[in-house]
CSV table of C-alpha atoms in Angstrom, one decimal:
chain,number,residue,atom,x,y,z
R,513,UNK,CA,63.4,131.7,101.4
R,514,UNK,CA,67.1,133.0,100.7
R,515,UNK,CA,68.5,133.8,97.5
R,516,UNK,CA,72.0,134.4,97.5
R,517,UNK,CA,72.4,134.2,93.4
R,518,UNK,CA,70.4,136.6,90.9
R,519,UNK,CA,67.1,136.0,90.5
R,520,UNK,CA,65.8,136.0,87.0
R,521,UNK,CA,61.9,135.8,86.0
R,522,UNK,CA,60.7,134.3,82.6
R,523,UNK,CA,57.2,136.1,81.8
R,524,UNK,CA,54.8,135.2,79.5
R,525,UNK,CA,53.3,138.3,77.8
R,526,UNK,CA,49.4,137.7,77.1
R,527,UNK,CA,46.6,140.6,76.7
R,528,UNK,CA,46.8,141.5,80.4
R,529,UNK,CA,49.1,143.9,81.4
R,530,UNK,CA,47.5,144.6,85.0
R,531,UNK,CA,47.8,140.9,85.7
R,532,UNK,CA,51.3,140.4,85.1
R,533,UNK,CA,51.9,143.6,86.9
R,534,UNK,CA,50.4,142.7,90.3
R,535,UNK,CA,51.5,139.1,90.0
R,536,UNK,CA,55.2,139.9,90.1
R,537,UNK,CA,54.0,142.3,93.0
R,538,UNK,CA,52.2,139.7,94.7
R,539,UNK,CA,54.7,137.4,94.4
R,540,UNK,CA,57.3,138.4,96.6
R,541,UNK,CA,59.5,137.0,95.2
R,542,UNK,CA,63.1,139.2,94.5
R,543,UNK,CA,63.7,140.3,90.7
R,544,UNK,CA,67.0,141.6,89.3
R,545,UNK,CA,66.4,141.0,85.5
R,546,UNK,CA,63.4,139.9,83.8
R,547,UNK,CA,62.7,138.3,80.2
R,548,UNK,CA,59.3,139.1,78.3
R,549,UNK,CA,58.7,136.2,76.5
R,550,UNK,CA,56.0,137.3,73.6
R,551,UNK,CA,54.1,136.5,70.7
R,552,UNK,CA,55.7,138.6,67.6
R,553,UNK,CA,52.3,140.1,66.6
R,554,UNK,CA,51.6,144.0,67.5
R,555,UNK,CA,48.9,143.7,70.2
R,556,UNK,CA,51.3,141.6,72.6
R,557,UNK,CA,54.2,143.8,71.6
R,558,UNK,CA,52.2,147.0,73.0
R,559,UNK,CA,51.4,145.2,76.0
R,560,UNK,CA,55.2,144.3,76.0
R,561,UNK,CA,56.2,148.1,75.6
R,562,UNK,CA,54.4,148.9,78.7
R,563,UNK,CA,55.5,146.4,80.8
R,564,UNK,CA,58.8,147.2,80.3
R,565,UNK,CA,58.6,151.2,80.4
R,566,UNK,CA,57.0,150.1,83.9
R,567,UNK,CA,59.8,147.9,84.9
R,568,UNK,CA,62.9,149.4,83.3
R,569,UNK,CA,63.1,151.8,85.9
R,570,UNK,CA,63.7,149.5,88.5
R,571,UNK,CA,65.3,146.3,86.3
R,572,UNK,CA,66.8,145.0,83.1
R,573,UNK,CA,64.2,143.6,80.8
R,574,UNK,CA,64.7,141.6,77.7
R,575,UNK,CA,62.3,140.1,75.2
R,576,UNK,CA,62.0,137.1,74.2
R,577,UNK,CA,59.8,136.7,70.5
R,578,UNK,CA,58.2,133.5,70.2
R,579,UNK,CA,55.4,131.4,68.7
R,580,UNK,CA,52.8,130.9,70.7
R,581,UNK,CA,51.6,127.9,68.6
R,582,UNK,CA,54.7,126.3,68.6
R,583,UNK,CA,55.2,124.4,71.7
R,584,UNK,CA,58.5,123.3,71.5
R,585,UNK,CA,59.9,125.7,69.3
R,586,UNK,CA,59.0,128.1,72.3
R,587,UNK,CA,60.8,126.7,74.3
R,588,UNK,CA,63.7,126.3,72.8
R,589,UNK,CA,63.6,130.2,72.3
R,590,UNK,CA,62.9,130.9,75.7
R,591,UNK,CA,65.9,128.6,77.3
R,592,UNK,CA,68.6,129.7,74.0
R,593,UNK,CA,67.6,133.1,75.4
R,594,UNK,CA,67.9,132.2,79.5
R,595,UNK,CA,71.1,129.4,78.7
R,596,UNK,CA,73.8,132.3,80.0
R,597,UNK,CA,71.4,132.8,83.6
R,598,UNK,CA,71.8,129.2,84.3
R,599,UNK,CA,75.3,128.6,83.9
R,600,UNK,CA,76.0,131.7,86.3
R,601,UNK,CA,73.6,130.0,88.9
R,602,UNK,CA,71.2,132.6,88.7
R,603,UNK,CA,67.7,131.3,90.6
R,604,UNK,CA,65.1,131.2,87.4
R,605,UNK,CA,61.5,131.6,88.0
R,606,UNK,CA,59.0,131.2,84.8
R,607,UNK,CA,55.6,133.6,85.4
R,608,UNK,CA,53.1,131.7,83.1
R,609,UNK,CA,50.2,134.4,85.0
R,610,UNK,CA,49.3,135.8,81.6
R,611,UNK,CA,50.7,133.4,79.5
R,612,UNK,CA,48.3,132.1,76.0
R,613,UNK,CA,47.2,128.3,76.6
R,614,UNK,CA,49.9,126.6,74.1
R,615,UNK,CA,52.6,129.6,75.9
R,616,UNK,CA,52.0,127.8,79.5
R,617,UNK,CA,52.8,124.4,78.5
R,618,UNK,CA,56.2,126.1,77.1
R,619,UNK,CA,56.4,127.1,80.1
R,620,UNK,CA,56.0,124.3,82.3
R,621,UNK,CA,58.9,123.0,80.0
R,622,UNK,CA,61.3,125.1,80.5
R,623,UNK,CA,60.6,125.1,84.2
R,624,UNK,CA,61.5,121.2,83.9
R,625,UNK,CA,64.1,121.7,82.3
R,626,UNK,CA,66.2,124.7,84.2
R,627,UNK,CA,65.1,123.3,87.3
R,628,UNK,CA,63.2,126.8,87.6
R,629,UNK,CA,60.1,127.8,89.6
R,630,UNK,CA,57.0,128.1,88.0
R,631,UNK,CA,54.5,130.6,89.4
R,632,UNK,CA,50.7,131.5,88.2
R,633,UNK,CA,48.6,134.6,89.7
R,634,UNK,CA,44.8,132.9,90.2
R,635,UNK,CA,42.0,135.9,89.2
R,636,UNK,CA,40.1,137.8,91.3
R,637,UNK,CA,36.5,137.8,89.6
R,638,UNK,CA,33.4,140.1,90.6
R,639,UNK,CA,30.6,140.1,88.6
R,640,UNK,CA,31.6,137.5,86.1
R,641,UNK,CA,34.8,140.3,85.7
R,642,UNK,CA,38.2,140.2,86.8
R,643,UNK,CA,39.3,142.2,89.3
R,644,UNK,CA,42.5,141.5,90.2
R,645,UNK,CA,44.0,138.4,91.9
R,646,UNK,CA,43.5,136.7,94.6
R,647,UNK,CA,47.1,135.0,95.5
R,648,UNK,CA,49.7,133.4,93.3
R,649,UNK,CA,50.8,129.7,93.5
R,650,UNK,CA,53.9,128.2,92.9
R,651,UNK,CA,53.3,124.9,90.7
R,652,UNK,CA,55.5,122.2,91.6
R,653,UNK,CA,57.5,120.8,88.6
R,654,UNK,CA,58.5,117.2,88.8
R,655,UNK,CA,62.3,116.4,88.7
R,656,UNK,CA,63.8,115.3,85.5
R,657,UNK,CA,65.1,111.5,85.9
R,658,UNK,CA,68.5,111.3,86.0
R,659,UNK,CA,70.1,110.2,82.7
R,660,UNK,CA,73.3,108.5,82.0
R,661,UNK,CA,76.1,109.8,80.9
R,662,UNK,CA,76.9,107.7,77.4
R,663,UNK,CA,72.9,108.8,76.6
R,664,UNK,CA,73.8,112.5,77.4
R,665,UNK,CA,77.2,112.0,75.0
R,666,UNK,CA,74.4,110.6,72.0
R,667,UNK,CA,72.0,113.6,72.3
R,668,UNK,CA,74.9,115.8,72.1
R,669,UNK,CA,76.7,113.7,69.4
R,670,UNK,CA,73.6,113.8,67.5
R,671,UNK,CA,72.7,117.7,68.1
R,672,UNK,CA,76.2,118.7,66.7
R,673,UNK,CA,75.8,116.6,63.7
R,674,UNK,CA,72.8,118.9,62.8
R,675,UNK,CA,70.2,116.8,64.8
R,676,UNK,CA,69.9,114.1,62.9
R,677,UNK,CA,72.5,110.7,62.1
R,678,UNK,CA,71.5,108.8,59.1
R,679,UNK,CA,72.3,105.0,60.9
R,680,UNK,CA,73.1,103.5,64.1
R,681,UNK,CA,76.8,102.7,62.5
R,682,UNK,CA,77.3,106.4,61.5
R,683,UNK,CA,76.6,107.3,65.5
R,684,UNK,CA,79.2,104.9,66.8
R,685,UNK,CA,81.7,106.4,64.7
R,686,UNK,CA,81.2,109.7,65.8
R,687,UNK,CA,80.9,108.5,69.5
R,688,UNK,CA,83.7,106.2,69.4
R,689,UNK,CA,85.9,107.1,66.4
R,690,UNK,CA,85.7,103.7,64.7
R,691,UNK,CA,84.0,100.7,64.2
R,692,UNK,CA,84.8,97.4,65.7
R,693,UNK,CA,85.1,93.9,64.0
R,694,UNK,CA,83.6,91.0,64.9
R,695,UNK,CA,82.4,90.4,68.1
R,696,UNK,CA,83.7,94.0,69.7
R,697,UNK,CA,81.2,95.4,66.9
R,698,UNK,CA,78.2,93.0,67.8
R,699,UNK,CA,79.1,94.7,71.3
R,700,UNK,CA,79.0,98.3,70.4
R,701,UNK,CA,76.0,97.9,68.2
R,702,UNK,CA,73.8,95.9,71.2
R,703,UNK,CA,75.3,98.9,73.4
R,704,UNK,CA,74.0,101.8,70.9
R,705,UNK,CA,70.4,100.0,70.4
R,706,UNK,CA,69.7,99.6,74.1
R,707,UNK,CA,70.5,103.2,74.2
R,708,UNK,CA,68.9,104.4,71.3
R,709,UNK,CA,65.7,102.6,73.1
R,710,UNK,CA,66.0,104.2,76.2
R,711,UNK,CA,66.2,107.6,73.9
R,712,UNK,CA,63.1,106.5,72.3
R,713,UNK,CA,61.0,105.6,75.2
R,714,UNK,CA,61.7,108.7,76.7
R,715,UNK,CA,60.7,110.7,73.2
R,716,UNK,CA,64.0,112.7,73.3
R,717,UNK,CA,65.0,110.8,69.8
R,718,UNK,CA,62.7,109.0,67.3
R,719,UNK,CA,64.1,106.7,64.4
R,720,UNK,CA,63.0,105.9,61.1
R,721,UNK,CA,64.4,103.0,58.8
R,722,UNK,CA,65.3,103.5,55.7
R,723,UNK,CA,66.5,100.0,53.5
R,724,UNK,CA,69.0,98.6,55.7
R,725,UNK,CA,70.1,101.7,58.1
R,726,UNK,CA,67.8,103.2,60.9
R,727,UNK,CA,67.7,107.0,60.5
R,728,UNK,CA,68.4,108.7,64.1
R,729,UNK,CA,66.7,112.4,64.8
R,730,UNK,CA,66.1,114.1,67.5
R,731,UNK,CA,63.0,115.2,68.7
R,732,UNK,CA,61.8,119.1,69.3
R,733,UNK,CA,61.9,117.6,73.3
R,734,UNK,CA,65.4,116.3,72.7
R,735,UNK,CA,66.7,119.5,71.5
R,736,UNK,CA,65.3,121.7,73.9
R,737,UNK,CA,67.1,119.1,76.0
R,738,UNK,CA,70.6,119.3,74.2
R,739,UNK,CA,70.5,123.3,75.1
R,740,UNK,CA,70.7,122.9,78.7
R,741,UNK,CA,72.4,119.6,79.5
């Protein structure tokens, strides 16, 4: 395996220090920087503190507060925080070893949506206790499907208008400037809906009507998506 950018590591602080320690160790995989990605309350920032005074000797470390109930809204933190890493090609891995249940679904998120590696240490148990761990396993994270570039130019449209459009009309003016008569209008609107659809399907974008308009928003999956792409 060569890596010939800088590799980054996403870690999911949990209650198990040793764990995350050995996992990283076990690993082999390089590390230049890594970004704690924690629960704000004090237990997991102690377990934070020590990671850190363990690994600051030898890298850069950065945390990352999240909530760990928050699915979505993890993720969002996590990939704001890691945005810069990707853009400069650095090679992203996401360790969800220690990671809290609703943390390592964030996780597999993010490593969908970077295109990262996503690695887990398996426990080592004797006598019904841990012990250590016995290897770690890269998870394979399908591909995203490709997506067009006039849906791409709606999430983004959409995301800079504060998430949210309040009709289908008010999103082809700020896509295409101005609204068509006639027939070139029946066009743009049949365009916009079979987009807007796709969108939908897909559960980056839900809409809601409201008398005769359909309200456009974005879903927490569609703006982790707008940070990236």
């Amino acid at each position: 395996m060569k890596f010939m950018n800088r590799v980054v590591h996403v870690i999911a602080v949990g209650m198990n220090k040793e764990r995350i320690m050995e996992s990283i160790k076990m690993s082999g995989y390089p590390i230049q920087k890594a970004y704690l990605a924690l629960p704000k309350e004090e237990e997991y920032q102690e377990i934070a503190e020590n990671i850190e005074k363990a690994l600051s000797v030898l890298i850069e470390i950065d945390k990352i507060y999240i909530d760990e109930y928050d699915v979505y809204g993890s993720a969002i933190e996590i990939l704001k925080a890691v945005k810069k890493e990707k853009e400069e090609g650095s090679e992203i891995y996401i360790n969800a070893s220690d990671a809290p249940r609703t943390l390592t679904i964030s996780c597999y998120i993010v490593a969908q949506l970077l295109n990262g590696k996503l690695y887990i240490a398996l426990p080592k148990y004797e006598n019904g206790k841990e012990v250590g761990i016995t290897k770690v396993v890269e998870i394979q994270v399908p591909p995203l499907k490709k997506m067009s570039e006039d849906k791409l130019k709606i999430l983004k449209v959409i995301d800079e208008n504060g998430g949210e459009v309040e009709s289908i009309n008010s999103l082809i003016k700020l896509i295409e400037g101005k609204l068509e008569k006639h027939k070139a209008y029946m066009a743009q609107r049949a365009k916009m809906s079979y987009h807007l659809k796709g969108l939908e399907k897909d559960g980056l974008v839900e809409t809601k009507r409201e008398g005769k308009n359909v309200r456009i928003k974005l879903t927490p999956l569609g703006k982790a998506f707008c940070i990236i792409y």
